Coordinates of C-alpha atoms in Angstrom, one line a residue:
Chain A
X1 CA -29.5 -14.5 -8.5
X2 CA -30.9 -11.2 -9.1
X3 CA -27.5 -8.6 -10.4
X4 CA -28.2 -6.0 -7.7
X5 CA -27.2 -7.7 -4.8
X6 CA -23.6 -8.9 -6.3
X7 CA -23.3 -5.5 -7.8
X8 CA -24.4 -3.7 -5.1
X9 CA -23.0 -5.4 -1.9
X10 CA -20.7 -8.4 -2.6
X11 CA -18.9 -6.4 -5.8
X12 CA -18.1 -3.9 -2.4
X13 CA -16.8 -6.3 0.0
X14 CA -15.3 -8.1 -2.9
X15 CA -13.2 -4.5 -3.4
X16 CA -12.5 -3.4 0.3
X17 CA -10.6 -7.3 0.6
X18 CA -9.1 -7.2 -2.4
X19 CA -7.6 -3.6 -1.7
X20 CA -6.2 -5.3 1.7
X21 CA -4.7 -8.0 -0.6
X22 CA -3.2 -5.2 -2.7
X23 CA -2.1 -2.9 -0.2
X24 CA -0.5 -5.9 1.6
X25 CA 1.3 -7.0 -1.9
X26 CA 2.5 -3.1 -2.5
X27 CA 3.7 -2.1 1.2
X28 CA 6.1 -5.7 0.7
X29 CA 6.9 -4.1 -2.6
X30 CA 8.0 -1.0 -1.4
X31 CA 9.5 -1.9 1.2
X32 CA 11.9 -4.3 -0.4
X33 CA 12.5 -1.9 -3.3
X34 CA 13.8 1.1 -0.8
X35 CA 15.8 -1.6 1.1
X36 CA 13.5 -1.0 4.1
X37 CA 12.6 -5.0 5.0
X38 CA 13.5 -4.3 8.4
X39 CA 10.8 -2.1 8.9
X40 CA 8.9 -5.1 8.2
X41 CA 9.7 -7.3 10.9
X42 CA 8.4 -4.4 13.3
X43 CA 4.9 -3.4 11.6
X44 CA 3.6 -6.7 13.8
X45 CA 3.8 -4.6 16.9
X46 CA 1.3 -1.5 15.8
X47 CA -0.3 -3.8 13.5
X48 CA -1.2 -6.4 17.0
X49 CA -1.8 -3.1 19.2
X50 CA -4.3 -1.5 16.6
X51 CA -6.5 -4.8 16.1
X52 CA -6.2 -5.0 20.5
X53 CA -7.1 -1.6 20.0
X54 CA -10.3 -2.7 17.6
X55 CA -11.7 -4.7 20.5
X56 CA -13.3 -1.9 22.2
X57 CA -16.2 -2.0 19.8
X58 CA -16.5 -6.2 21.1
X59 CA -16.4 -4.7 24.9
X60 CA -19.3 -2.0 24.2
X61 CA -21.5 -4.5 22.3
X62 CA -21.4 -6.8 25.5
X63 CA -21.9 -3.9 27.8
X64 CA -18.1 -5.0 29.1
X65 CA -18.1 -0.8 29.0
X66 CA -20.3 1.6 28.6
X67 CA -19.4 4.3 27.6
X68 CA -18.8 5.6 23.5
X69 CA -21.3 5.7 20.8
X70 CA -21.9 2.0 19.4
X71 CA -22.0 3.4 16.2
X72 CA -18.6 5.4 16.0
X73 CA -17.3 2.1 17.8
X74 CA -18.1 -0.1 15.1
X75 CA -16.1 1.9 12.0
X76 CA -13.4 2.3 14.8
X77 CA -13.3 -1.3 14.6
X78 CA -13.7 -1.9 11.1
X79 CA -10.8 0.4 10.8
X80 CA -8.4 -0.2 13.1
X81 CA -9.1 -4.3 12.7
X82 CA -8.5 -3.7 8.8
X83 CA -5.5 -1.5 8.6
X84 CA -3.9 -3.6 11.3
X85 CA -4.5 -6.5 9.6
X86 CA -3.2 -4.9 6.9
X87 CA 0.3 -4.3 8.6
X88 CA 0.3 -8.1 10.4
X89 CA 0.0 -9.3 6.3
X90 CA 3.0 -7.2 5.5
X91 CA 5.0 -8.1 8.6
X92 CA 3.9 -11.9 7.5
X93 CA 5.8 -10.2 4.7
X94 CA 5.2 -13.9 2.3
X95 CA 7.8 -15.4 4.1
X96 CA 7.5 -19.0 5.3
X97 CA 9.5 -19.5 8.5
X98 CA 6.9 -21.4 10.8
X99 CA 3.7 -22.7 10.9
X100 CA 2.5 -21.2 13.9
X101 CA 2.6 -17.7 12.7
X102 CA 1.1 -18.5 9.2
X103 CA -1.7 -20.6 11.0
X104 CA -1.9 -17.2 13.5
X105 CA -1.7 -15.3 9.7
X106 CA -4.7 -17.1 8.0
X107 CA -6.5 -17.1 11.6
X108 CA -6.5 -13.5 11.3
X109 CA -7.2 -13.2 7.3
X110 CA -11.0 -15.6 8.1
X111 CA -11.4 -13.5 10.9
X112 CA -11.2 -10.1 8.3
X113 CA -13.5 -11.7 6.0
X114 CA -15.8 -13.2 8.6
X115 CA -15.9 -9.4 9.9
X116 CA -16.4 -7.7 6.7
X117 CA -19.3 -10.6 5.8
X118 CA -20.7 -9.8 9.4
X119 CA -20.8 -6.1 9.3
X120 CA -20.4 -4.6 5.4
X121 CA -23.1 -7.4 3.6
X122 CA -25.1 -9.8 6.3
X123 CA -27.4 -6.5 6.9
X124 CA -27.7 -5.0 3.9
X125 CA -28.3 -7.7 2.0
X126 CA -30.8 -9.7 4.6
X127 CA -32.6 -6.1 4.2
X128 CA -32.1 -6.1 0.4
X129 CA -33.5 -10.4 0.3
X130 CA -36.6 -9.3 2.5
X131 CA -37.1 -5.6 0.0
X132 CA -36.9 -8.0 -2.8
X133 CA -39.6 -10.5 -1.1
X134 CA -42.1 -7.6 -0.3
X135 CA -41.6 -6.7 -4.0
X136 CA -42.7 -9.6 -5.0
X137 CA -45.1 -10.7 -3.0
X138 CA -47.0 -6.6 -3.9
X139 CA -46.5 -8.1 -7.7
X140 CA -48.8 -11.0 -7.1
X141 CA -46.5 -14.0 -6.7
X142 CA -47.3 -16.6 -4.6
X143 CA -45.2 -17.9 -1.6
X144 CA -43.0 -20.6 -3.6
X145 CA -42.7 -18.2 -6.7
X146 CA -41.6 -15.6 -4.3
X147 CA -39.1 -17.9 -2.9
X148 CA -38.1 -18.9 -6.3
X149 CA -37.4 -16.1 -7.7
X150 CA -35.1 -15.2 -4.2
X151 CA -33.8 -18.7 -4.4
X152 CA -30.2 -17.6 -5.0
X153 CA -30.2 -14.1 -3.3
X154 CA -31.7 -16.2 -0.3
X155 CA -28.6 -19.0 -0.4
X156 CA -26.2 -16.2 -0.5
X157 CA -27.7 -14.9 2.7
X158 CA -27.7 -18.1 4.2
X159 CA -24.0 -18.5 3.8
X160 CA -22.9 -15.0 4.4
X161 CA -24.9 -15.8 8.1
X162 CA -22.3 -18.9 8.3
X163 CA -19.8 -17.0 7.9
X164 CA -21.0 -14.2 10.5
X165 CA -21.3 -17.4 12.9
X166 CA -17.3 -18.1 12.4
X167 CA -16.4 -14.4 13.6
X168 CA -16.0 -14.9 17.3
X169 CA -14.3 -18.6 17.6
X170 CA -11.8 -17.9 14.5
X171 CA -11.0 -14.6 16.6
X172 CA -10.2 -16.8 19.8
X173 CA -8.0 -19.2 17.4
X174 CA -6.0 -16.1 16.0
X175 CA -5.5 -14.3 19.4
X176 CA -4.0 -17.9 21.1
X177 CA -2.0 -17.8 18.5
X178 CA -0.5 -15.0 17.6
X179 CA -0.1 -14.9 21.4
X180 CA 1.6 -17.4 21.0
X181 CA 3.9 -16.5 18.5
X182 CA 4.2 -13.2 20.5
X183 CA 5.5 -15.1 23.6
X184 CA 7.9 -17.4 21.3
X185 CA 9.5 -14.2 20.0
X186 CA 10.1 -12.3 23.3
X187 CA 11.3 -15.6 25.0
X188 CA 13.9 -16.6 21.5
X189 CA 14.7 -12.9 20.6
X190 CA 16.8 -10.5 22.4
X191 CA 15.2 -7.8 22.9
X192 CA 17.6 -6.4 25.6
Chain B
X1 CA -20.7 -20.3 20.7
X2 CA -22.1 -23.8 21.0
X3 CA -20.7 -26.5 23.6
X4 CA -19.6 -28.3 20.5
X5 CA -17.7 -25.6 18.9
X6 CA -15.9 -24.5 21.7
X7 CA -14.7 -28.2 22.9
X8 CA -13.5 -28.6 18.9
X9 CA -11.3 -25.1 19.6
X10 CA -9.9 -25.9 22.1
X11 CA -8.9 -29.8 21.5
X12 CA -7.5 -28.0 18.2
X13 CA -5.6 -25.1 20.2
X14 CA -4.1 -27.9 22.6
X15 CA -3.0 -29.8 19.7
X16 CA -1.2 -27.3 18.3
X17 CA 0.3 -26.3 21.8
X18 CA 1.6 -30.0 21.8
X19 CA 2.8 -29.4 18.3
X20 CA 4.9 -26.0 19.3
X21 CA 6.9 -28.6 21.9
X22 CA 7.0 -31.5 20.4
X23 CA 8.6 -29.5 17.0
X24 CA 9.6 -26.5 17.8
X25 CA 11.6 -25.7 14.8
X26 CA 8.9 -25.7 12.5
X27 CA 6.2 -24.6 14.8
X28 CA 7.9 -21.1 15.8
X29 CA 11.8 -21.8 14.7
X30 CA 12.9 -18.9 12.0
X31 CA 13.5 -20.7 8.8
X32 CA 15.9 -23.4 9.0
X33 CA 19.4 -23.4 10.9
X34 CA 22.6 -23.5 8.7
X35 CA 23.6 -27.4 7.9
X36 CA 26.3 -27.4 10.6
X37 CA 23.9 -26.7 13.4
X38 CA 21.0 -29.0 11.8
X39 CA 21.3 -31.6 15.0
X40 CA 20.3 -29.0 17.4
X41 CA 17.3 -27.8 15.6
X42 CA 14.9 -29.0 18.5
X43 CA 17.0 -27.5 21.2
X44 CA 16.4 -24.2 21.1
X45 CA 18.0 -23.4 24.4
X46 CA 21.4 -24.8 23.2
X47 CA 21.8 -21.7 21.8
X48 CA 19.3 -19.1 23.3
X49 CA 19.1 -18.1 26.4
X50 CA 15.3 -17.4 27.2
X51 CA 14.3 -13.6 27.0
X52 CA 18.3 -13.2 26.1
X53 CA 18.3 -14.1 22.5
X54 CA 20.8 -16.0 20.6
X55 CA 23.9 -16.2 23.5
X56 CA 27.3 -15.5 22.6
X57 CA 28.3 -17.4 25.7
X58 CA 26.7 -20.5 24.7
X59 CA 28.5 -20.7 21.6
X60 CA 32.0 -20.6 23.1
X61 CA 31.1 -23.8 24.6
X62 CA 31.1 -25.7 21.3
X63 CA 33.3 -23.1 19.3
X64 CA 36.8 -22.5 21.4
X65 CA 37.7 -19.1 19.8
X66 CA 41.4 -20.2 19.6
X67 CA 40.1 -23.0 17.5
X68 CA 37.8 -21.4 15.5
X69 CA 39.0 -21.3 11.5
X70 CA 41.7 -24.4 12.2
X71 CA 40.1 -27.2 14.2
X72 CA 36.3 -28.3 13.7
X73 CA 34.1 -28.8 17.0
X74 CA 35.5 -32.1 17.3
X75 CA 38.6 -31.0 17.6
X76 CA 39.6 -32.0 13.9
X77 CA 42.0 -30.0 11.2
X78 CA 39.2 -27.9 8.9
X79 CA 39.8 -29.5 5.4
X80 CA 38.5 -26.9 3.8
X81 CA 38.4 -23.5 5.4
X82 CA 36.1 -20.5 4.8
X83 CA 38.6 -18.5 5.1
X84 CA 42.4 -18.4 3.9
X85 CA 43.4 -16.8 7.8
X86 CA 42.0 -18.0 10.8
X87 CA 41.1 -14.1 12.4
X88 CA 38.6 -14.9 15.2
X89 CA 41.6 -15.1 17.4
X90 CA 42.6 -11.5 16.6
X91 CA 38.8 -10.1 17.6
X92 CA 38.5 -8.0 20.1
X93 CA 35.1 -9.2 21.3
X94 CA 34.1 -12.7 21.0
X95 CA 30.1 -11.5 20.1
X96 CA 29.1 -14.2 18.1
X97 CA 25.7 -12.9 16.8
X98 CA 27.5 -9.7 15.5
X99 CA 28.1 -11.5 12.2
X100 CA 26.5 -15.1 12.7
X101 CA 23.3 -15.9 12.0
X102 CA 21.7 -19.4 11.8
X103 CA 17.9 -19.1 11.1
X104 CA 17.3 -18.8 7.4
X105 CA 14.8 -16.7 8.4
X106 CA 16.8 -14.3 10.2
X107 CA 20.0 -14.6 7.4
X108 CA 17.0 -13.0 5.0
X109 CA 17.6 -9.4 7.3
X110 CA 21.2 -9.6 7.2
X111 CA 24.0 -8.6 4.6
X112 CA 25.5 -12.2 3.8
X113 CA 29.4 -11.9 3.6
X114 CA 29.6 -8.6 5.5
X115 CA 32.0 -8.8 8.2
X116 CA 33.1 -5.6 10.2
X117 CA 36.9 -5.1 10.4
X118 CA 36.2 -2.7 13.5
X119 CA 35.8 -5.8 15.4
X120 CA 39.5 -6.5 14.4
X121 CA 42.1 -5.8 17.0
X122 CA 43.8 -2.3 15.7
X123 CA 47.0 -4.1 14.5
X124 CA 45.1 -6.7 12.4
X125 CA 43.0 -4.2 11.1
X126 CA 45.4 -2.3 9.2
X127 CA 47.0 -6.4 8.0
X128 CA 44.7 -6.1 4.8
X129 CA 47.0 -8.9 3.1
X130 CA 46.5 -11.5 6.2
X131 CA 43.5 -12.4 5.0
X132 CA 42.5 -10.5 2.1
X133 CA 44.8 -11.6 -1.7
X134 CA 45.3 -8.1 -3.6
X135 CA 44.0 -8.3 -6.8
X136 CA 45.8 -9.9 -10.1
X137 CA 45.9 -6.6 -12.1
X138 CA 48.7 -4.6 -13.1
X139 CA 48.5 -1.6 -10.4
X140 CA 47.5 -4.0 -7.6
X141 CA 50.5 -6.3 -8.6
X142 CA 52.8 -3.1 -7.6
X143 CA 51.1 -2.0 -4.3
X144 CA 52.1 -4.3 -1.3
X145 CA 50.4 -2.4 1.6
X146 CA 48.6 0.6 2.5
X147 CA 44.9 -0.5 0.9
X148 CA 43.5 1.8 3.1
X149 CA 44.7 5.0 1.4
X150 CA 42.6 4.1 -1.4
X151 CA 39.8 1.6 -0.6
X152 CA 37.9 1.8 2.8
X153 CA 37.4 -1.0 5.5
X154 CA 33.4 -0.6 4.4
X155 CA 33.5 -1.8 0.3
X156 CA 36.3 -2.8 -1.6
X157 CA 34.9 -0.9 -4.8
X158 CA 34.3 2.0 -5.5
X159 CA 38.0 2.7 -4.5
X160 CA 37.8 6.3 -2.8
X161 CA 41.2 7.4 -5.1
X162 CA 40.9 8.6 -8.1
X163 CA 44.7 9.1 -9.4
X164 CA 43.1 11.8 -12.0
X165 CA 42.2 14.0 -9.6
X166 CA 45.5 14.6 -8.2
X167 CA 48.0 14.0 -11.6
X168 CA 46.8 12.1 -14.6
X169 CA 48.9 9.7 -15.8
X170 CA 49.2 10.5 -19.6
X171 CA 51.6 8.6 -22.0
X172 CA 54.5 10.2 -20.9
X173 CA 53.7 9.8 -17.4
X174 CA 53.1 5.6 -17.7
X175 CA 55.1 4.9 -14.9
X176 CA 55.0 2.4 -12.2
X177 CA 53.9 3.5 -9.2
X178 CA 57.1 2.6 -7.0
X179 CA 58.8 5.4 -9.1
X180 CA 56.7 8.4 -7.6
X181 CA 55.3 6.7 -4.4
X182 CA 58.3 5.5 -2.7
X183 CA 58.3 3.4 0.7
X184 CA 55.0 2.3 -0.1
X185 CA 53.8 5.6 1.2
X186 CA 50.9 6.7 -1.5
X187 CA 49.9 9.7 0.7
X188 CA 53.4 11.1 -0.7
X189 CA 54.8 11.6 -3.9
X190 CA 58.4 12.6 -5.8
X191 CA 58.7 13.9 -9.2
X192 CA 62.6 13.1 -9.3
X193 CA 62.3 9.6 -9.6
X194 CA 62.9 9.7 -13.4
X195 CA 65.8 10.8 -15.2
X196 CA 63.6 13.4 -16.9
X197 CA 63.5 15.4 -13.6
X198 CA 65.8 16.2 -11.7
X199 CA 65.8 18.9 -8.3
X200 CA 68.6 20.9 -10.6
X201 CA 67.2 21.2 -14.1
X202 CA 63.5 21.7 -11.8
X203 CA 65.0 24.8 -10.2
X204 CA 66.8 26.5 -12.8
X205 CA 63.4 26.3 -15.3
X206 CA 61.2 27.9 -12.3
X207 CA 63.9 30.3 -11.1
X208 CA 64.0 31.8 -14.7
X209 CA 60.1 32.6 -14.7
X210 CA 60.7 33.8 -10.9
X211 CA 58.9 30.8 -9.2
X212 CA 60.5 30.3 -6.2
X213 CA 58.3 28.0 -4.2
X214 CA 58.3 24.5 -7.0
X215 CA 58.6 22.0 -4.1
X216 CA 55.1 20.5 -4.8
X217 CA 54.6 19.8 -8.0
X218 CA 50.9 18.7 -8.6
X219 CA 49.9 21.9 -7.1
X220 CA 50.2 23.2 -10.3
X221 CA 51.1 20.5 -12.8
X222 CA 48.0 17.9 -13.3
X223 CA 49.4 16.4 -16.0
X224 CA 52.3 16.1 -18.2
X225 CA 51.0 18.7 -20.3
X226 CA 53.2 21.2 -20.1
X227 CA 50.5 24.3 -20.7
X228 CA 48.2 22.7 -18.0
X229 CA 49.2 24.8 -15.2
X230 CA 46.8 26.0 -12.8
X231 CA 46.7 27.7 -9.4
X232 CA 49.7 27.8 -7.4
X233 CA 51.0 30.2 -4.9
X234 CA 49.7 33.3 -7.6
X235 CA 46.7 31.6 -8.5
X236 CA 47.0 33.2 -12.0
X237 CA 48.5 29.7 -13.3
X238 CA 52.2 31.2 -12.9
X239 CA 54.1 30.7 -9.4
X240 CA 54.8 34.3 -7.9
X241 CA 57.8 36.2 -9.2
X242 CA 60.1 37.4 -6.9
X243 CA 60.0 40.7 -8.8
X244 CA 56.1 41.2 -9.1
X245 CA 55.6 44.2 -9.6

């Protein structure tokens, strides 16, 4: 595999989900160092409305509404999808209470990466695979040297477009479940 | 989404639906309940009452308050209570949830061990020594009531009296604290409980440097140090003269 598309596109992703890891570790951190775990247990409401929030960008693409700029649509999304994923982790807060949440919890975390594969790499890089082709192919290689020398580029591509393919369903998994955990908390918990 | 994909999400939604009722305490339960409760972990409603939370009401069917801290639910004597005074019949709310909590998961947001004496009725509140032993040290072993002149209902320690502040007690001033603090009053003090002071010798010593007003002491005395005098009705660290002009 040629270094430029790890450097230059899964090195990236590879940051921007690690930092959610990080920031997920450090806001648990902090917020048990200044005593504040309670805030904790709340950070699941904005962090639920914000991804709802995110899903503007899904009705534009399928027309569902029309109005809004695709484009400013989509970084909404990627932004409000990854720092409310980013508060659901620290509400998760690495507690084990129940399976359905955690299930609702790693739903959501595939669902990130699937996004991040679908949207930050899967472009660039089928762009950056088909550059690298052209390249070759203007240096004189034939057809199987060509796909040779892209034979790892080309199998990265290949799974990154698996990946895209789990986006939607793992979504529908997540939101049944953390509706469901949603609807076991209002009817267990008093909220009144 | 293919035909194949969506039947396989939802047979595994449905599944896990399934799961949620058939074990509900480890599908959405909180952690696990406390040991006592363990046999109604799959009966959520015995204790919750839906959109309610955790009921108080539903407690008092199993747990008579008038019982609670002397008889177990079966209506046996507790072997080995929690605590050395059975107070739940002296609260003045029977709120459960206000200190109980049964989910592991829910214990993890709660002080453990805190209980709030304002849910005490007034009189009980103020009967430290019911339920509380005073400590085996040498001052505690003098003082027989009035904790809350010195330590608050909130935290035992820090203790919000510092003697210092008010008189030290130096060497010459190692006294037990019934000889100052008498009726187990601490908010009030003599100096005349020794047979080094007396009200005579006191006023003759303050009348001859024309203090007239000697009736409480520490206002200027903080010590036994006899040069250690501050303030007082002069402020200057002498009492006012009569004559002082």
């Amino acid at each position: 595999m040629s270094t430029s598309l790890w450097r230059q596109h899964i090195l990236p992703f590879t940051f921007l989900l690690g930092m959610l890891a990080v920031a997920a570790l450090a806001g648990d951190f902090v917020l048990h160092r200044l005593n504040l775990v309670w805030v904790g247990r709340y950070l699941g409401i904005p962090g639920t409305l914000l991804i709802i929030g995110s899903l503007i960008y899904s009705l534009r693409k399928r027309k569902l509404i029309t109005s809004g700029s695709p484009r400013s649509l989509l970084t909404f999304h990627e932004f409000t999808a990854w720092l409310g994923s980013l508060m659901v982790l620290i509400h998760s807060g690495i507690h084990f209470n129940a399976i359905l949440p955690w299930l609702a919890t790693i739903a959501m975390g595939v669902n990130v990466i699937s996004g991040l594969v679908g949207k930050l790499l899967l472009d660039r890089s089928r762009r950056h695979v088909q550059g690298e082709r052209e390249r070759y192919q203007l240096r004189g290689l034939s057809r199987p040297e060509v796909e040779q020398a892209v034979f790892w580029d080309a199998v990265s591509l290949d799974a990154m477009t698996q990946w895209r393919k789990v986006h939607i369903p793992i979504f529908i998994a997540f939101a049944v479940l953390a509706m469901g955990h949603i609807v076991s908390v209002f009817l267990f918990w008093g909220w009144v | 989404m293919s035909r194949i994909l969506k039947f396989l999400l939802a047979a595994n939604l449905i599944v896990l639906a399934v799961l949620v009722f058939v074990y509900p305490h480890l599908m959405v339960g909180p952690g696990k309940l406390i040991p006592g409760h363990k046999q109604l972990e799959s009966d959520c409603f015995a204790c919750h009452a839906p959109l309610l939370g955790a009921d108080s009401g539903r407690c008092l069917t199993c747990h008579k308050p008038e019982e609670i801290g002397r008889l177990t639910t079966a209506g046996l004597p507790i072997a080995k209570p929690l605590t050395a005074v059975a107070f739940h019949q002296k609260l003045i709310t029977q709120e459960c949830v206000a200190c109980h909590s049964d989910h592991a998961g829910v214990r993890r947001f709660r002080q453990q061990g805190h209980f709030n004496h304002a849910l005490l009725e007034p009189a009980m509140r103020e009967a430290c020594q019911s339920c509380h032993k005073a400590p085996n040290d040498a001052l505690h072993q003098q003082i027989t009531d009035n904790c809350s002149q010195c330590h608050s209902q909130e935290k035992w320690t820090p203790a919000t009296f510092d003697h210092d502040q008010h008189f030290k007690l130096d060497r010459d001033h190692n006294a037990r604290c019934v000889t100052c603090h008498t009726g187990n009053d601490y908010s009030r003090y003599t100096c005349y409980g020794c047979h080094e002071h007396t009200l005579a010798n006191i006023r003759r010593e303050h009348i001859e440097e024309g203090i007239r007003k000697f009736d409480n002491c520490v206002e200027c005395h903080r010590s036994g140090n006899k040069h250690d005098i501050r303030g007082g009705e002069g402020g200057d660290g002498r009492g006012k003269k009569e004559h002082d002009d």
